[in-house]
C-alpha positions as CSV (number, residue, x, y, z in Angstrom):
1,X,0.0,0.0,0.0
2,X,1.4,3.4,-0.9
3,X,2.4,6.0,1.7
4,X,-0.3,8.4,0.3
5,X,-3.0,5.8,0.7
6,X,-2.8,5.9,4.5
7,X,-4.1,9.5,4.5
8,X,-7.2,8.7,2.4
9,X,-10.6,8.7,4.2
10,X,-13.7,6.6,3.5
11,X,-16.5,8.3,1.6
12,X,-18.7,8.3,4.7
13,X,-16.0,10.0,6.8
14,X,-15.4,12.6,4.2
15,X,-19.2,13.3,4.0
16,X,-19.4,13.6,7.8
17,X,-16.4,16.0,7.9
18,X,-17.8,18.1,5.1
19,X,-21.1,18.4,6.9
20,X,-19.3,19.3,10.2
21,X,-17.2,21.8,8.3
22,X,-20.3,23.6,7.0
23,X,-21.9,23.7,10.4
24,X,-18.8,25.1,12.1
25,X,-18.4,27.7,9.3
26,X,-22.0,28.7,9.5
27,X,-21.8,29.2,13.3
28,X,-18.6,31.2,13.0
29,X,-20.1,33.4,10.3
30,X,-23.1,34.2,12.5
31,X,-20.9,35.0,15.5
32,X,-18.6,37.3,13.4
33,X,-21.7,39.2,12.1
34,X,-22.8,39.7,15.7
35,X,-19.3,41.0,16.5
36,X,-19.5,43.5,13.6
37,X,-22.9,44.7,14.8
38,X,-21.3,45.6,18.2
39,X,-19.2,48.4,16.4
40,X,-20.9,51.7,16.8
41,X,-19.0,53.9,14.4
42,X,-20.1,53.3,10.8
43,X,-16.6,53.7,9.2
44,X,-15.0,51.6,11.9
45,X,-17.7,48.9,11.5
46,X,-17.1,48.7,7.7
47,X,-13.3,48.3,8.3
48,X,-13.9,45.7,11.0
49,X,-16.3,43.7,8.8
50,X,-13.7,43.6,6.1
51,X,-11.1,42.3,8.6
52,X,-13.6,39.6,9.8
53,X,-14.2,38.6,6.2
54,X,-10.5,38.0,5.8
55,X,-10.5,36.0,9.1
56,X,-13.5,34.0,8.0
57,X,-11.7,33.0,4.7
58,X,-8.7,31.8,6.8
59,X,-11.0,29.9,9.2
60,X,-12.9,28.2,6.4
61,X,-9.7,27.2,4.7
62,X,-8.4,25.7,8.0
63,X,-11.6,23.7,8.4
64,X,-11.4,22.4,4.8
65,X,-7.7,21.4,5.2
66,X,-8.5,19.7,8.4
67,X,-11.5,17.8,6.9
68,X,-9.4,16.6,4.0
69,X,-6.8,15.2,6.4
70,X,-4.2,16.4,3.9
71,X,-0.6,16.3,4.9
72,X,2.3,17.3,2.8
73,X,3.4,14.5,0.6
74,X,7.0,13.8,1.7
75,X,7.8,11.9,-1.4
76,X,7.4,15.0,-3.6
77,X,9.8,17.1,-1.5
78,X,13.3,17.6,-2.7
79,X,16.2,20.0,-1.8
80,X,16.1,23.1,-4.0
81,X,17.7,22.8,-7.5
82,X,20.5,25.2,-8.6
83,X,18.1,27.6,-10.3
84,X,16.0,28.0,-7.1
85,X,19.0,29.2,-5.0
86,X,21.6,31.7,-6.2
87,X,24.9,32.2,-4.4
88,X,25.5,35.7,-3.1
89,X,29.0,35.4,-4.5
90,X,27.6,35.3,-8.0
91,X,25.6,38.6,-7.7
92,X,28.3,40.7,-6.1
93,X,30.0,43.7,-7.7
94,X,27.0,46.0,-8.0
95,X,27.9,48.1,-4.9
96,X,28.3,51.3,-6.9
97,X,25.0,50.9,-8.7
98,X,22.9,53.0,-6.3
99,X,20.4,54.6,-8.8
100,X,17.8,52.0,-8.1
101,X,17.6,52.8,-4.4
102,X,14.9,55.3,-5.6
103,X,12.8,52.3,-6.3
104,X,13.2,50.8,-2.8
105,X,11.1,50.9,0.3
106,X,12.1,49.2,3.6
107,X,9.7,47.5,6.0
108,X,10.3,46.2,9.5
109,X,7.9,43.6,11.1
110,X,7.2,45.4,14.4
111,X,4.3,43.4,15.9
112,X,6.1,41.7,18.7
113,X,6.4,42.6,22.4
114,X,9.6,42.3,24.5
115,X,7.9,39.9,27.0
116,X,10.2,36.9,26.2
117,X,13.1,39.0,27.4
118,X,11.2,40.4,30.5
119,X,10.5,43.8,28.9
120,X,7.3,45.8,28.7
121,X,6.1,47.3,25.4
122,X,7.3,46.7,21.8
123,X,10.5,44.6,21.4
124,X,11.9,47.2,19.0
125,X,12.5,49.7,21.8
126,X,14.8,47.4,23.8
127,X,18.3,49.1,24.1
128,X,20.7,46.9,22.2
129,X,23.9,48.9,21.7
130,X,25.4,52.2,22.9
131,X,22.0,53.4,24.3
132,X,20.3,52.8,21.0
133,X,17.2,50.5,20.4
134,X,16.4,48.3,17.4
135,X,14.3,51.1,16.1
136,X,17.0,53.8,16.6
137,X,19.5,51.7,14.6
138,X,17.1,51.0,11.8
139,X,16.2,54.7,11.4
140,X,19.9,55.6,11.6
141,X,20.7,53.1,8.7
142,X,18.0,54.5,6.4
143,X,18.9,58.1,7.3
144,X,22.5,57.4,6.4
145,X,21.5,55.7,3.2
146,X,19.3,58.6,2.1
147,X,22.0,61.2,2.9
148,X,24.9,59.2,1.4
149,X,23.1,58.5,-1.9
150,X,20.8,61.6,-2.1
151,X,17.8,59.4,-2.3
152,X,14.5,58.9,-0.4
153,X,14.0,55.4,0.8
154,X,10.8,55.3,3.0
155,X,10.9,53.4,6.3
156,X,7.7,51.4,7.1
157,X,6.7,49.7,10.3
158,X,4.0,47.0,10.4
159,X,2.7,47.3,13.9
160,X,0.2,45.1,15.8
161,X,-2.5,46.3,18.2
162,X,0.0,45.3,20.9
163,X,2.7,47.7,19.7
164,X,1.0,50.5,17.7
165,X,0.3,53.0,20.5
166,X,3.7,52.9,22.0
167,X,5.4,53.0,18.6
168,X,3.4,56.1,17.5
169,X,4.7,57.9,20.6
170,X,8.3,56.7,20.1
171,X,8.6,57.6,16.4
172,X,7.9,61.3,17.1
173,X,11.5,61.7,18.2
174,X,12.6,61.0,14.6
175,X,10.7,63.9,13.1
176,X,13.9,66.0,12.5
177,X,15.6,63.1,10.7
178,X,16.0,62.6,7.0
179,X,13.7,59.6,6.8
180,X,10.0,59.3,5.8
181,X,8.4,57.0,8.3
182,X,5.0,55.3,7.6
183,X,3.1,52.9,9.8
184,X,0.2,50.6,9.4
185,X,-1.4,47.9,11.6
186,X,-1.7,44.2,10.8
187,X,-5.1,42.6,11.4
188,X,-6.7,42.0,14.8
189,X,-8.3,38.5,14.6
190,X,-10.5,36.8,17.3
191,X,-9.0,33.9,19.2
192,X,-11.2,30.8,18.8
193,X,-12.3,28.3,21.5
194,X,-10.6,25.0,20.7
195,X,-13.7,23.0,21.7
196,X,-16.6,25.0,20.2
197,X,-14.7,26.6,17.3
198,X,-16.4,29.9,18.2
199,X,-14.8,33.3,18.7
200,X,-13.6,34.2,22.2
201,X,-14.7,37.9,22.0
202,X,-18.5,38.7,22.2
203,X,-18.0,42.4,21.6
204,X,-15.7,44.6,19.5
205,X,-14.4,46.2,22.7
206,X,-13.7,42.9,24.5
207,X,-10.3,42.6,26.3
208,X,-7.0,42.4,24.5
209,X,-6.7,38.7,25.5
210,X,-9.6,37.8,23.2
211,X,-7.7,38.9,20.1
212,X,-4.4,38.1,18.4
213,X,-2.2,39.4,15.5
214,X,-2.2,36.6,12.9
215,X,1.5,36.2,12.1
216,X,3.4,38.2,9.4
217,X,1.7,36.4,6.5
218,X,-1.0,39.0,7.1
219,X,1.3,41.6,5.7
220,X,0.0,41.4,2.1
221,X,-3.7,42.0,3.0
222,X,-2.8,44.6,5.7
223,X,-0.5,46.8,3.6
224,X,-3.1,46.8,0.8
225,X,-6.0,47.6,3.0
226,X,-4.1,50.4,4.8
227,X,-3.5,52.3,1.5
228,X,0.3,52.3,2.1
229,X,0.8,49.8,-0.8
230,X,-0.9,52.2,-3.3
231,X,1.0,55.2,-1.9
232,X,4.3,53.5,-2.5
233,X,3.4,52.4,-6.0
234,X,2.3,56.0,-6.8
235,X,5.6,57.3,-5.6
236,X,7.4,55.0,-8.1
237,X,8.6,52.4,-5.6
238,X,8.9,48.9,-7.0
239,X,10.6,46.8,-4.4
240,X,9.8,46.2,-0.7
241,X,12.7,44.9,1.5
242,X,11.1,43.2,4.5
243,X,12.8,41.9,7.7
244,X,12.2,41.2,11.4
245,X,12.9,44.3,13.5
246,X,15.2,42.3,15.8
247,X,17.5,41.1,13.0
248,X,20.4,43.5,13.2
249,X,22.0,42.0,10.1
250,X,19.1,42.9,7.8
251,X,20.5,46.0,6.2
252,X,19.8,47.3,2.6
253,X,22.0,45.4,0.1
254,X,22.4,46.9,-3.3
255,X,23.7,43.6,-4.8
256,X,20.4,41.9,-4.0
257,X,18.3,44.8,-5.2
258,X,20.2,44.9,-8.5
259,X,19.9,41.1,-8.9
260,X,16.2,41.2,-8.3
261,X,15.6,43.9,-10.9
262,X,17.9,42.3,-13.5
263,X,16.3,38.9,-13.1
264,X,12.7,40.2,-13.1
265,X,12.0,38.2,-10.0
266,X,8.9,39.2,-8.0
267,X,10.2,37.6,-4.7
268,X,13.6,36.8,-3.3
269,X,14.1,35.0,0.0
270,X,17.5,35.4,1.7
271,X,18.8,32.1,3.0
272,X,21.9,31.3,4.9
273,X,23.7,28.0,5.6
274,X,22.1,25.9,8.3
275,X,24.1,25.1,11.4
276,X,23.1,22.8,14.3
277,X,21.7,25.9,16.0
278,X,19.2,26.5,13.2
279,X,17.8,23.0,12.6
280,X,14.2,24.1,13.5
281,X,14.2,27.1,11.0
282,X,12.1,27.0,7.9
283,X,13.8,25.8,4.7
284,X,13.4,26.3,1.0
285,X,12.3,23.2,-1.0
286,X,11.5,22.0,-4.5
287,X,7.9,20.7,-4.5
288,X,7.0,19.2,-7.9
289,X,9.3,21.7,-9.6
290,X,8.0,24.8,-7.8
291,X,9.8,26.6,-4.9
292,X,8.2,26.5,-1.5
293,X,8.9,27.2,2.2
294,X,8.8,24.2,4.5
295,X,8.3,24.9,8.2
296,X,9.0,22.2,10.9
297,X,5.3,22.4,12.0
298,X,4.3,21.0,8.5
299,X,6.7,18.0,8.7
300,X,5.2,14.6,9.5
301,X,6.7,13.4,12.8
302,X,8.5,10.4,11.2
303,X,10.5,12.8,9.0
304,X,11.5,15.4,11.6
305,X,15.1,14.2,11.8
306,X,15.4,14.2,8.1
307,X,14.1,17.8,8.0
308,X,16.7,18.8,10.6
309,X,19.5,17.3,8.5
310,X,22.1,19.7,7.4
311,X,23.1,17.5,4.5
312,X,19.7,17.3,2.8
313,X,18.4,20.8,3.6
314,X,21.4,23.0,3.7
315,X,19.7,26.4,4.0
316,X,17.2,28.1,6.3
317,X,15.0,31.2,5.8
318,X,16.4,34.4,7.5
319,X,13.0,36.1,6.9
320,X,14.8,38.8,4.9
321,X,12.5,39.1,1.9
322,X,12.5,41.3,-1.3
323,X,9.1,41.5,-2.9
324,X,7.8,43.4,-5.9
325,X,5.1,45.9,-4.8
326,X,2.9,45.6,-8.0
327,X,3.0,41.8,-7.6
328,X,1.7,42.2,-4.0
329,X,-1.2,44.2,-5.4
330,X,-1.9,41.6,-8.0
331,X,-2.0,38.6,-5.6
332,X,-4.2,40.4,-3.1
333,X,-6.6,41.8,-5.6
334,X,-6.9,38.4,-7.5
335,X,-7.2,36.6,-4.2
336,X,-4.3,34.3,-5.1
337,X,-2.8,33.9,-1.7
338,X,-3.3,30.5,0.0
339,X,-0.4,30.3,2.5
340,X,-0.1,27.3,4.7
341,X,-2.0,27.8,8.0
342,X,-0.1,27.4,11.3
343,X,-2.5,26.5,14.1
344,X,-1.1,27.9,17.3
345,X,-2.6,26.5,20.5
346,X,-2.7,28.8,23.6
347,X,-4.1,28.8,27.1
348,X,-5.8,32.1,28.3
349,X,-8.0,33.1,31.2
350,X,-11.6,33.9,30.5
351,X,-13.7,35.0,33.5
352,X,-11.1,33.4,35.9
353,X,-11.0,30.0,34.1
354,X,-8.2,28.7,32.0
355,X,-9.4,27.8,28.5
356,X,-7.7,26.3,25.4
357,X,-7.8,28.6,22.4
358,X,-6.7,28.4,18.8
359,X,-4.9,31.1,16.8
360,X,-4.7,30.6,13.0
361,X,-1.5,32.2,11.7
362,X,0.4,32.4,8.4
363,X,4.0,33.2,7.6
364,X,5.1,35.8,5.0
365,X,7.8,33.3,3.7
366,X,5.1,30.8,2.8
367,X,3.9,33.2,0.0
368,X,7.0,32.5,-2.1
369,X,5.0,30.0,-4.3
370,X,2.6,32.7,-5.4
371,X,5.2,35.0,-7.1
372,X,6.8,34.7,-10.5
373,X,10.5,34.0,-10.7
374,X,10.7,33.5,-7.0
375,X,14.0,32.1,-5.7
376,X,16.4,32.2,-2.8
377,X,19.8,33.9,-2.5
378,X,22.3,32.2,-0.2
379,X,23.7,35.1,1.8
380,X,26.6,35.3,4.3
381,X,25.7,34.7,7.9
382,X,26.3,38.3,8.8
383,X,22.9,39.1,7.3
384,X,21.2,37.1,10.0
385,X,21.9,38.6,13.4
386,X,18.7,38.2,15.4
387,X,18.4,39.2,19.1
388,X,15.9,36.7,20.6
389,X,17.5,36.2,24.0
390,X,20.0,37.8,26.4
391,X,22.6,35.5,25.0
392,X,22.2,37.2,21.6
393,X,22.2,40.6,23.4
394,X,25.5,39.7,25.1
395,X,27.1,39.2,21.6
396,X,25.8,42.4,19.9
397,X,26.8,44.6,22.9
398,X,30.4,43.2,22.9
399,X,33.6,44.2,21.3
400,X,33.0,41.6,18.6
401,X,31.1,44.3,16.7
402,X,31.6,48.0,15.9
403,X,28.6,50.3,15.3
404,X,28.9,52.2,12.0
405,X,26.0,54.4,10.8
406,X,23.5,52.1,12.6
407,X,25.0,48.9,11.2
408,X,26.9,46.3,13.2
409,X,30.2,45.3,11.6
410,X,32.2,42.4,12.9
411,X,35.6,43.4,14.3
412,X,38.5,42.8,11.9
413,X,40.4,41.2,14.9
414,X,37.9,38.4,14.9
415,X,38.7,35.2,13.1
416,X,35.7,33.2,12.0
417,X,32.0,33.6,12.9
418,X,30.5,34.6,16.2
419,X,31.1,32.4,19.3
420,X,28.5,30.2,20.8
421,X,27.0,31.8,24.0
422,X,24.6,30.1,26.3
423,X,23.4,32.1,29.4
424,X,21.1,30.2,31.8
425,X,17.8,31.1,33.4
426,X,19.3,33.8,35.7
427,X,19.8,35.9,32.5
428,X,16.4,35.4,30.9
429,X,15.2,39.0,31.7
430,X,17.1,42.0,30.4
431,X,17.1,43.5,33.9
432,X,18.7,40.4,35.5
433,X,21.2,40.3,32.6
434,X,22.2,43.9,33.2
435,X,22.5,43.4,36.9
436,X,24.8,40.3,36.7
437,X,26.8,41.5,33.6
438,X,26.9,45.3,34.0
439,X,30.1,45.4,31.8
440,X,30.3,43.2,28.7
441,X,33.6,41.3,28.7
442,X,36.1,41.3,25.9
443,X,35.3,38.3,23.7
444,X,37.1,38.7,20.4
445,X,39.0,35.4,21.1
446,X,36.1,33.5,22.6
447,X,34.8,30.3,21.1
448,X,32.2,29.1,23.5
449,X,30.7,30.5,26.7
450,X,28.3,28.8,29.1
451,X,27.1,30.5,32.3
452,X,24.5,29.0,34.6
453,X,23.4,30.0,38.1
454,X,24.1,33.2,40.1
455,X,27.2,34.5,38.4
456,X,28.3,38.1,38.3
457,X,31.0,39.4,36.0
458,X,33.2,42.4,37.0
459,X,34.7,45.1,34.8
460,X,37.4,44.6,32.1
461,X,37.0,40.8,32.1
462,X,38.5,39.0,29.1
463,X,37.2,35.6,28.0
464,X,39.1,33.3,25.5
465,X,38.6,29.9,24.0
466,X,36.0,27.8,25.9
467,X,34.8,29.2,29.2
468,X,32.2,27.3,31.3
469,X,31.0,28.8,34.6
470,X,28.4,26.7,36.6
471,X,27.3,28.0,39.9
472,X,25.5,25.6,42.3
473,X,22.0,26.3,43.5
474,X,22.0,28.7,46.4
475,X,25.7,29.7,45.9
476,X,27.3,32.7,44.2
477,X,30.2,33.2,41.8
478,X,31.8,36.6,41.4
479,X,34.4,37.0,38.6
480,X,36.5,40.0,39.8
481,X,37.5,43.1,37.8
482,X,40.3,42.6,35.3
483,X,40.1,38.7,35.2
484,X,41.3,36.8,32.1
485,X,39.7,33.4,31.7
486,X,41.0,31.1,29.0
487,X,39.8,27.5,28.5
488,X,38.5,27.1,32.0
489,X,35.7,25.4,33.8
490,X,34.6,27.1,37.1
491,X,32.1,25.3,39.3
492,X,30.8,25.6,42.9
493,X,31.0,29.0,44.5
494,X,33.6,31.7,44.2
495,X,34.0,35.2,45.7
496,X,37.3,37.0,45.3
497,X,37.7,40.2,47.2
498,X,40.0,42.9,45.7
499,X,42.7,44.4,47.9
């Protein structure tokens, strides 16, 4: 019996699922209509109803996919062919061709909060280097680009309802800068009860916990609905460079811009070589001759290890994307987008009770198959420098990098890539990290650092080779000022007093 056969359902099961799908969709539609009726302002109601129509289409597609029991057919998946991934080395040499910067707009995905690092408000306002936040560095880069090349590259932020208010306040400080900042909000979709498949909110003004921003795949609909897409096209912009706001390596690259325009590609995804640290990242694949993004959530359990293989799938998606603006308009207006749905299960409190809810999300990278001439460019690792944890923050604050016009450049004294840094649970929050490591040590010659437990580093500390510091529960380790640690393991407790 073929592998595919196992996923087929009997006719009676299909009929039952089809009927259940229709009932669930009908109940959801009625509930969404009632939600729309709860909006008092006429204009606001119209906008909200459009948003709920988009959500309903996503929900209906989720039900249909679920009823089909369709999983990705692993036998049809292959690593990308040479035409589907171009080496960055082969497109270099265009650094002086800056005329096409006038056709570029830059967008940062700014929907996330800093809660995973123990911060309040948008993640983009966390201070990462020399008193500057992610947002400060991004604005500085675009401002420098505009001044250096006498151009006008607009800077766009896609906010969520979680980040918009704070972001609007913060960007006022950039008013005197040579950069045109635009913002728009991604959608606000209702969370869905896992059991009843009905929306959690009963009213438009229900608490923030009842809603969610539906992943960055929502960018296409949101930028079109906001009017920003049409504005950019009217201004003669052709290409949108998209990246996560916390990726400090995602700077404008003229080589990629020129390659995109010369190759008439509508969509370019920056990929970088996969290391053992990146095995869960999405990868680019060949699926029946077309290029697609494959995320770990889509992989059947029996093939998870194969997906993580560095030999079979050499690249992973950095989420640095270059997309043609008119092509975005086309796929939205023609309703061509059908990105893979990622069901995200959460627990929330409703009236004091913990309930299981569902969030239906999509990823912007999954849209690659809907664009003409779409392919990947295998870029150097320096273009992927995300700050997701305080271990990442430790690296970008260190002497490993120099800050030049808002860009982080690796020190010329460094041989090879960045060291591997693992800071334990005591450093999860930025405030704890700053308290225990008030001065970032010198790490240009560091290969590997692990710190766990209650460890404090003094001033002017130098770390070289492999350094492992493990403090026992209830104990304390203080590394004194001026220490030089090279290829050492320190355990137990240690407190050295200076004389």
